Amino acid sequence: MISAVHEALPQIKTMYLCDIDVAKAEGIAKEYGDSLGVEIIPTSDSKAAALKSQLIVGETTAPKPFMDTSWLTPGCGLVSMHSNEVMEDVFLKADGIVADYWTQLKKEGKLDESQIMDLSELVLGTKKLRTSDDQFVAAASMGLGALDIMIAYQLYLNATEMGIGTKVNLWDKPLWE
């Protein structure tokens, strides 16, 4: 995730890396910080880091929502990649919302499709999400499985490089041969 954020926003000079296991965050910070030329500050205090940040990217396996509107500052942006990390009021407060699969954000009738921009509209530049610098905007990217595919591919490459794993044929004759 650190590399992806840096690639998309190379102007970022400081990142906070939050993990319950600070030693793990320190190891990742050391691995990526120097190579990317970014100061990565490891911490276990996610809320304090969020309050110092203009962009919050959540990538958790939280069993229940924990991030509420008290984590937000004027003009910040939030990218949520897991359905259980952000409390409902966060999306309801957003000045702009973009999602890859809007039905996951319906919030029991409190939001409808007209309030949520489709990710493709933002990517193609046909619509703008933010109209002023002080708006809080939120993105939900949890519906297409693209992250799962990316991670699975990286795991495959790692296993191939290490010479481990078992090759399994998923079918006898692929349709594209």
XYZ file of N, CA and C in Angstrom:
531
model
N 0.818 -1.187 0.000
C 0.000 0.000 0.000
C 0.867 1.258 0.000
N 1.981 1.215 0.722
C 2.875 2.374 0.771
C 3.373 2.727 -0.626
N 3.788 1.728 -1.374
C 4.277 1.970 -2.737
C 3.177 2.516 -3.629
N 1.971 2.018 -3.483
C 0.851 2.470 -4.305
C 0.523 3.935 -4.017
N 0.481 4.310 -2.747
C 0.208 5.699 -2.385
C 1.325 6.601 -2.918
N 2.565 6.159 -2.752
C 3.700 6.958 -3.244
C 3.653 7.109 -4.759
N 3.290 6.065 -5.452
C 3.204 6.123 -6.913
C 2.120 7.107 -7.352
N 0.976 7.069 -6.678
C -0.143 7.944 -7.041
C 0.095 9.386 -6.604
N 0.786 9.565 -5.479
C 1.004 10.898 -4.906
C 2.473 11.079 -4.520
N 3.358 11.204 -5.499
C 4.794 11.286 -5.198
C 5.197 12.519 -4.397
N 4.315 13.515 -4.310
C 4.635 14.722 -3.549
C 4.553 14.497 -2.040
N 3.989 13.388 -1.596
C 3.897 13.119 -0.160
C 5.300 12.863 0.392
N 5.634 13.580 1.454
C 6.962 13.458 2.064
C 6.934 12.694 3.384
N 5.764 12.639 4.039
C 5.642 11.966 5.329
C 4.413 11.073 5.317
N 4.577 9.838 5.793
C 3.466 8.908 5.936
C 3.497 8.346 7.354
N 2.324 8.121 7.897
C 2.206 7.430 9.178
C 1.762 6.008 8.875
N 2.447 5.039 9.442
C 2.113 3.645 9.239
C 1.627 3.086 10.569
N 0.347 2.771 10.629
C -0.263 2.345 11.885
C -0.446 0.834 11.912
N -0.055 0.265 13.032
C -0.229 -1.172 13.240
C -0.265 -1.428 14.734
N -1.067 -2.381 15.146
C -1.089 -2.779 16.557
C 0.296 -3.246 16.971
N 0.985 -3.911 16.051
C 2.344 -4.401 16.276
C 3.318 -3.351 15.735
N 3.766 -2.444 16.593
C 4.633 -1.336 16.158
C 5.943 -1.852 15.574
N 6.462 -2.950 16.093
C 7.711 -3.512 15.558
C 7.539 -3.893 14.086
N 6.375 -4.414 13.751
C 6.094 -4.756 12.355
C 6.069 -3.488 11.507
N 5.416 -2.441 12.007
C 5.368 -1.167 11.288
C 6.766 -0.577 11.126
N 7.596 -0.713 12.148
C 8.972 -0.208 12.078
C 9.760 -0.927 10.993
N 9.574 -2.237 10.898
C 10.261 -3.012 9.859
C 9.850 -2.593 8.461
N 8.570 -2.383 8.274
C 8.066 -1.946 6.967
C 8.556 -0.536 6.658
N 8.551 0.332 7.664
C 9.031 1.709 7.469
C 10.484 1.718 7.039
N 11.274 0.881 7.676
C 12.704 0.809 7.332
C 12.872 0.279 5.905
N 12.081 -0.721 5.550
C 12.186 -1.332 4.225
C 11.817 -0.355 3.106
N 10.768 0.425 3.300
C 10.269 1.284 2.231
C 10.715 2.740 2.311
N 10.919 3.256 3.503
C 11.201 4.673 3.666
C 12.369 5.179 2.854
N 13.512 4.541 2.982
C 14.708 4.996 2.272
C 14.574 4.832 0.765
N 14.037 3.700 0.334
C 13.957 3.446 -1.105
C 12.994 4.401 -1.808
N 11.968 4.874 -1.102
C 11.006 5.789 -1.713
C 11.322 7.256 -1.437
N 12.248 7.503 -0.522
C 12.566 8.879 -0.162
C 11.443 9.545 0.621
N 10.756 8.771 1.441
C 9.627 9.245 2.225
C 9.904 8.955 3.689
N 9.556 9.894 4.563
C 9.656 9.621 5.986
C 8.408 8.834 6.402
N 8.606 7.630 6.885
C 7.499 6.791 7.331
C 7.593 6.684 8.842
N 6.550 7.145 9.515
C 6.533 7.184 10.970
C 5.648 6.052 11.489
N 6.248 5.033 12.099
C 5.461 3.924 12.643
C 4.754 4.334 13.932
N 3.522 3.861 14.110
C 2.758 4.171 15.307
C 1.662 3.131 15.514
N 1.200 3.040 16.737
C 0.029 2.201 17.006
C -1.200 3.077 17.256
N -1.040 4.393 17.241
C -2.134 5.324 17.504
C -2.725 5.814 16.177
N -3.644 5.047 15.645
C -4.232 5.358 14.341
C -4.958 6.690 14.331
N -5.698 6.983 15.379
C -6.465 8.226 15.410
C -5.544 9.443 15.413
N -4.500 9.424 16.216
C -3.561 10.549 16.250
C -2.917 10.744 14.880
N -2.561 9.665 14.220
C -1.967 9.765 12.886
C -2.975 10.323 11.887
N -4.221 9.879 11.981
C -5.259 10.379 11.074
C -5.461 11.876 11.245
N -5.433 12.344 12.467
C -5.653 13.768 12.730
C -4.519 14.645 12.204
N -3.359 14.062 11.933
C -2.221 14.803 11.370
C -2.149 14.674 9.846
N -3.096 13.940 9.258
C -2.985 13.552 7.852
C -4.020 14.219 6.962
N -3.623 14.457 5.737
C -4.551 14.965 4.728
C -5.234 13.813 3.997
N -4.594 12.644 3.996
C -5.151 11.459 3.355
C -5.065 10.299 4.333
N -6.176 9.628 4.529
C -6.243 8.459 5.400
C -6.596 7.274 4.513
N -5.758 6.248 4.529
C -6.023 5.044 3.749
C -6.156 3.892 4.732
N -7.341 3.319 4.784
C -7.587 2.203 5.687
C -7.463 0.880 4.970
N -6.690 0.008 5.543
C -6.474 -1.337 4.994
C -6.404 -2.264 6.194
N -7.575 -2.615 6.720
C -7.611 -3.377 7.963
C -8.395 -4.671 7.802
N -8.355 -5.460 8.833
C -9.203 -6.644 8.942
C -10.068 -6.509 10.192
N -10.456 -5.289 10.511
C -11.222 -5.004 11.721
C -12.536 -5.774 11.740
N -12.862 -6.373 12.885
C -14.127 -7.103 12.987
C -15.337 -6.189 13.146
N -15.104 -4.934 13.552
C -16.202 -3.974 13.684
C -15.662 -2.576 13.415
N -16.532 -1.656 12.972
C -16.091 -0.296 12.663
C -15.477 0.408 13.876
N -14.428 1.188 13.631
C -13.755 1.906 14.720
C -13.502 3.370 14.385
N -13.493 3.745 13.125
C -13.189 5.118 12.733
C -14.491 5.918 12.647
N -14.575 6.998 13.440
C -15.759 7.849 13.400
C -15.361 9.253 12.943
N -16.305 10.168 12.949
C -16.037 11.510 12.419
C -15.020 12.294 13.242
N -14.752 11.885 14.476
C -13.751 12.595 15.282
C -12.334 12.383 14.744
N -12.162 11.472 13.818
C -10.863 11.212 13.195
C -10.585 12.174 12.039
N -11.579 12.933 11.603
C -11.494 13.701 10.370
C -11.161 15.164 10.620
N -10.414 15.746 9.703
C -10.103 17.172 9.736
C -10.625 17.796 8.436
N -10.901 19.097 8.444
C -11.386 19.743 7.219
C -10.413 19.521 6.058
N -10.955 19.149 4.937
C -10.148 18.969 3.745
C -9.468 17.616 3.611
N -9.651 16.731 4.568
C -8.973 15.428 4.457
C -9.738 14.521 3.496
N -9.039 13.529 3.040
C -9.629 12.515 2.185
C -9.469 11.157 2.847
N -10.425 10.293 2.625
C -10.410 8.952 3.207
C -10.606 7.924 2.109
N -9.776 6.900 2.099
C -9.961 5.756 1.224
C -10.151 4.551 2.139
N -11.328 3.973 2.085
C -11.648 2.814 2.915
C -11.674 1.580 2.029
N -10.886 0.580 2.410
C -10.798 -0.633 1.599
C -11.324 -1.855 2.329
N -12.102 -1.628 3.392
C -12.686 -2.729 4.147
C -14.003 -2.245 4.723
N -15.029 -3.046 4.627
C -16.361 -2.602 5.039
C -16.515 -2.434 6.538
N -15.594 -2.938 7.330
C -15.742 -2.871 8.783
C -14.765 -1.930 9.463
N -14.260 -0.924 8.808
C -13.330 -0.035 9.490
C -13.923 1.344 9.753
N -14.936 1.739 9.007
C -15.478 3.087 9.096
C -16.931 3.035 9.574
N -17.226 3.838 10.598
C -18.598 3.916 11.093
C -19.488 4.634 10.084
N -20.739 4.331 10.116
C -21.709 4.858 9.166
C -21.688 6.386 9.071
N -21.549 7.063 10.204
C -21.611 8.528 10.198
C -20.521 9.178 9.362
N -19.403 8.480 9.142
C -18.311 9.034 8.344
C -18.768 9.249 6.904
N -19.359 8.247 6.291
C -19.823 8.400 4.915
C -21.012 9.352 4.833
N -21.856 9.366 5.848
C -23.000 10.270 5.849
C -22.566 11.729 5.952
N -21.410 12.000 6.562
C -20.896 13.368 6.716
C -20.118 13.845 5.484
N -19.673 12.943 4.645
C -18.797 13.290 3.521
C -19.460 14.277 2.558
N -18.651 15.234 2.092
C -19.110 16.190 1.085
C -19.139 15.557 -0.305
N -18.373 14.515 -0.479
C -18.340 13.782 -1.741
C -17.944 12.340 -1.462
N -18.584 11.424 -2.188
C -18.299 9.996 -2.008
C -18.092 9.377 -3.382
N -17.068 8.559 -3.490
C -16.833 7.798 -4.706
C -16.665 6.335 -4.303
N -17.176 5.442 -5.134
C -17.091 4.018 -4.811
C -16.979 3.196 -6.085
N -16.381 2.020 -5.943
C -16.309 1.113 -7.078
C -17.557 0.229 -7.163
N -18.313 0.137 -6.065
C -19.518 -0.684 -6.036
C -20.468 -0.039 -5.031
N -21.286 0.881 -5.491
C -22.044 1.773 -4.618
C -23.014 1.057 -3.700
N -23.534 -0.104 -4.068
C -24.550 -0.758 -3.235
C -24.021 -1.146 -1.854
N -22.704 -1.266 -1.705
C -22.148 -1.563 -0.381
C -22.248 -0.356 0.556
N -22.546 0.820 0.009
C -22.616 2.033 0.815
C -24.042 2.554 0.991
N -25.026 1.796 0.651
C -26.410 2.261 0.754
C -26.781 2.713 2.160
N -26.223 2.104 3.164
C -26.468 2.468 4.564
C -27.963 2.443 4.904
N -28.589 1.326 4.568
C -29.992 1.095 4.906
C -30.886 2.250 4.474
N -30.729 2.684 3.245
C -31.584 3.727 2.705
C -31.146 5.146 3.023
N -30.064 5.339 3.780
C -29.616 6.693 4.136
C -28.803 7.339 3.019
N -28.241 6.551 2.146
C -27.547 7.037 0.951
C -28.174 6.346 -0.251
N -28.261 7.071 -1.362
C -28.712 6.410 -2.580
C -27.684 6.648 -3.685
N -27.913 6.015 -4.796
C -26.944 6.037 -5.894
C -26.605 7.453 -6.351
N -27.539 8.380 -6.281
C -27.287 9.745 -6.741
C -26.273 10.475 -5.867
N -26.046 10.018 -4.636
C -25.094 10.655 -3.726
C -23.692 10.072 -3.830
N -23.537 9.027 -4.619
C -22.255 8.318 -4.696
C -21.774 8.310 -6.143
N -20.615 8.898 -6.364
C -20.021 8.920 -7.686
C -19.378 7.561 -7.980
N -19.555 7.097 -9.186
C -18.911 5.860 -9.606
C -17.428 6.128 -9.832
N -16.585 5.240 -9.379
C -15.138 5.397 -9.498
C -14.709 5.677 -10.937
N -15.366 5.043 -11.898
C -14.983 5.255 -13.300
C -15.155 6.716 -13.720
N -16.153 7.415 -13.183
C -16.363 8.830 -13.519
C -15.207 9.695 -13.024
N -14.687 9.367 -11.860
C -13.549 10.107 -11.312
C -12.275 9.801 -12.108
N -12.046 8.527 -12.365
C -10.839 8.107 -13.083
C -10.817 8.686 -14.496
N -11.958 8.695 -15.164
C -12.031 9.214 -16.535
C -12.094 10.735 -16.595
N -12.262 11.381 -15.440
C -12.306 12.834 -15.391
C -13.625 13.430 -15.843
N -14.684 12.636 -15.919
C -15.976 13.171 -16.340
C -16.683 13.911 -15.207
N -16.280 13.660 -13.960
C -16.824 14.363 -12.800
C -15.699 14.651 -11.817
N -15.888 15.709 -11.002
C -14.951 16.038 -9.931
C -15.604 15.683 -8.604
N -14.837 15.108 -7.709
C -15.363 14.749 -6.401
C -15.321 15.934 -5.450
N -14.249 16.672 -5.487
C -14.051 17.795 -4.563
C -14.168 19.107 -5.328
N -14.938 20.037 -4.763
C -15.084 21.340 -5.408
C -14.415 22.461 -4.614
N -13.995 22.171 -3.368
C -13.216 23.139 -2.595
C -12.264 22.389 -1.666
N -11.174 23.056 -1.286
C -10.125 22.411 -0.499
C -10.545 22.015 0.914
N -11.609 22.598 1.434
C -11.998 22.287 2.809
C -13.029 21.156 2.907
N -13.404 20.576 1.783
C -14.378 19.486 1.807
C -13.742 18.179 2.262
N -14.528 17.395 2.989
C -14.126 16.035 3.354
C -14.696 15.099 2.296
N -13.819 14.357 1.651
C -14.257 13.407 0.627
C -13.849 11.997 1.039
N -14.668 11.043 0.621
C -14.422 9.653 1.000
C -14.533 8.752 -0.217
N -13.700 7.741 -0.236
C -13.731 6.743 -1.297
C -13.852 5.373 -0.662
N -14.690 4.553 -1.241
C -14.836 3.177 -0.787
C -14.443 2.263 -1.936
N -13.417 1.492 -1.713
C -12.926 0.580 -2.736
C -12.897 -0.814 -2.144
N -14.054 -1.445 -2.132
C -14.125 -2.763 -1.508
C -15.006 -3.735 -2.267
N -15.432 -3.357 -3.461
C -16.425 -4.183 -4.112
C -15.975 -5.003 -5.297
N -14.808 -4.770 -5.842
C -14.448 -5.440 -7.078
C -13.413 -6.553 -6.928
N -12.795 -6.653 -5.802
C -11.811 -7.707 -5.598
C -10.487 -7.448 -6.287
N -10.264 -6.249 -6.802
C -9.004 -5.949 -7.491
C -7.825 -6.101 -6.551
N -7.991 -5.684 -5.315
C -6.909 -5.819 -4.345
C -6.598 -7.296 -4.090
N -7.632 -8.115 -3.992
C -7.431 -9.546 -3.774
C -6.621 -10.164 -4.919
N -6.947 -9.752 -6.136
C -6.235 -10.267 -7.302
C -4.772 -9.833 -7.267
N -4.533 -8.573 -6.941
C -3.170 -8.048 -6.878
C -2.340 -8.804 -5.831
N -2.937 -8.998 -4.648
C -2.222 -9.693 -3.575
C -1.974 -11.142 -3.959
N -2.972 -11.802 -4.532
C -2.816 -13.202 -4.938
C -1.711 -13.339 -5.983
N -1.649 -12.405 -6.921
C -0.609 -12.453 -7.940
C 0.774 -12.272 -7.322
N 0.899 -11.346 -6.376
C 2.184 -11.133 -5.707
C 2.589 -12.378 -4.911
N 1.624 -13.014 -4.248
C 1.916 -14.262 -3.530
C 2.402 -15.333 -4.495
N 1.766 -15.414 -5.650
C 2.184 -16.374 -6.671
C 3.620 -16.090 -7.125
N 3.926 -14.821 -7.415
C 5.283 -14.465 -7.841
C 6.312 -14.798 -6.762
N 5.974 -14.499 -5.504
C 6.885 -14.810 -4.397
C 7.121 -16.310 -4.287
N 6.058 -17.093 -4.378
C 6.184 -18.547 -4.273
C 7.010 -19.106 -5.425
N 6.789 -18.582 -6.624
C 7.555 -19.025 -7.791
C 9.036 -18.713 -7.607
N 9.324 -17.510 -7.144
C 10.711 -17.102 -6.919
C 11.385 -17.983 -5.863
N 10.648 -18.364 -4.827
C 11.206 -19.186 -3.751
C 11.154 -20.677 -4.071
N 10.526 -21.039 -5.183
C 10.446 -22.440 -5.577
C 9.561 -23.266 -4.655
N 8.531 -22.676 -4.122
C 7.631 -23.402 -3.224
C 6.220 -23.418 -3.804
N 5.402 -24.278 -3.260
C 4.009 -24.366 -3.677
C 3.772 -25.570 -4.570
N 2.524 -25.773 -4.888
C 2.120 -26.889 -5.748
C 1.322 -26.338 -6.909
N 1.740 -26.665 -8.121
C 1.017 -26.212 -9.301
C -0.234 -27.063 -9.452
N -1.360 -26.389 -9.644
C -2.647 -27.068 -9.768
C -3.294 -26.638 -11.074
N -3.726 -27.591 -11.865
C -4.466 -27.280 -13.086
C -5.926 -27.077 -12.712
N -6.462 -25.914 -13.044
C -7.852 -25.620 -12.714
C -8.823 -26.199 -13.736
N -8.317 -26.545 -14.919
C -9.130 -27.147 -15.957
C -8.224 -27.910 -16.892
N -8.820 -28.842 -17.644
C -8.029 -29.658 -18.573
C -7.663 -28.901 -19.829
N -8.579 -28.113 -20.341
C -8.319 -27.356 -21.572
C -8.896 -25.946 -21.416
N -8.043 -24.934 -21.230
C -8.532 -23.556 -21.103
C -9.286 -23.120 -22.361
N -10.268 -22.270 -22.199
C -11.092 -21.800 -23.313
C -10.327 -20.919 -24.289
N -9.239 -20.309 -23.856
C -8.527 -19.368 -24.718
C -7.390 -20.001 -25.508
N -7.214 -21.306 -25.436
C -6.164 -21.950 -26.259
C -6.679 -22.260 -27.637
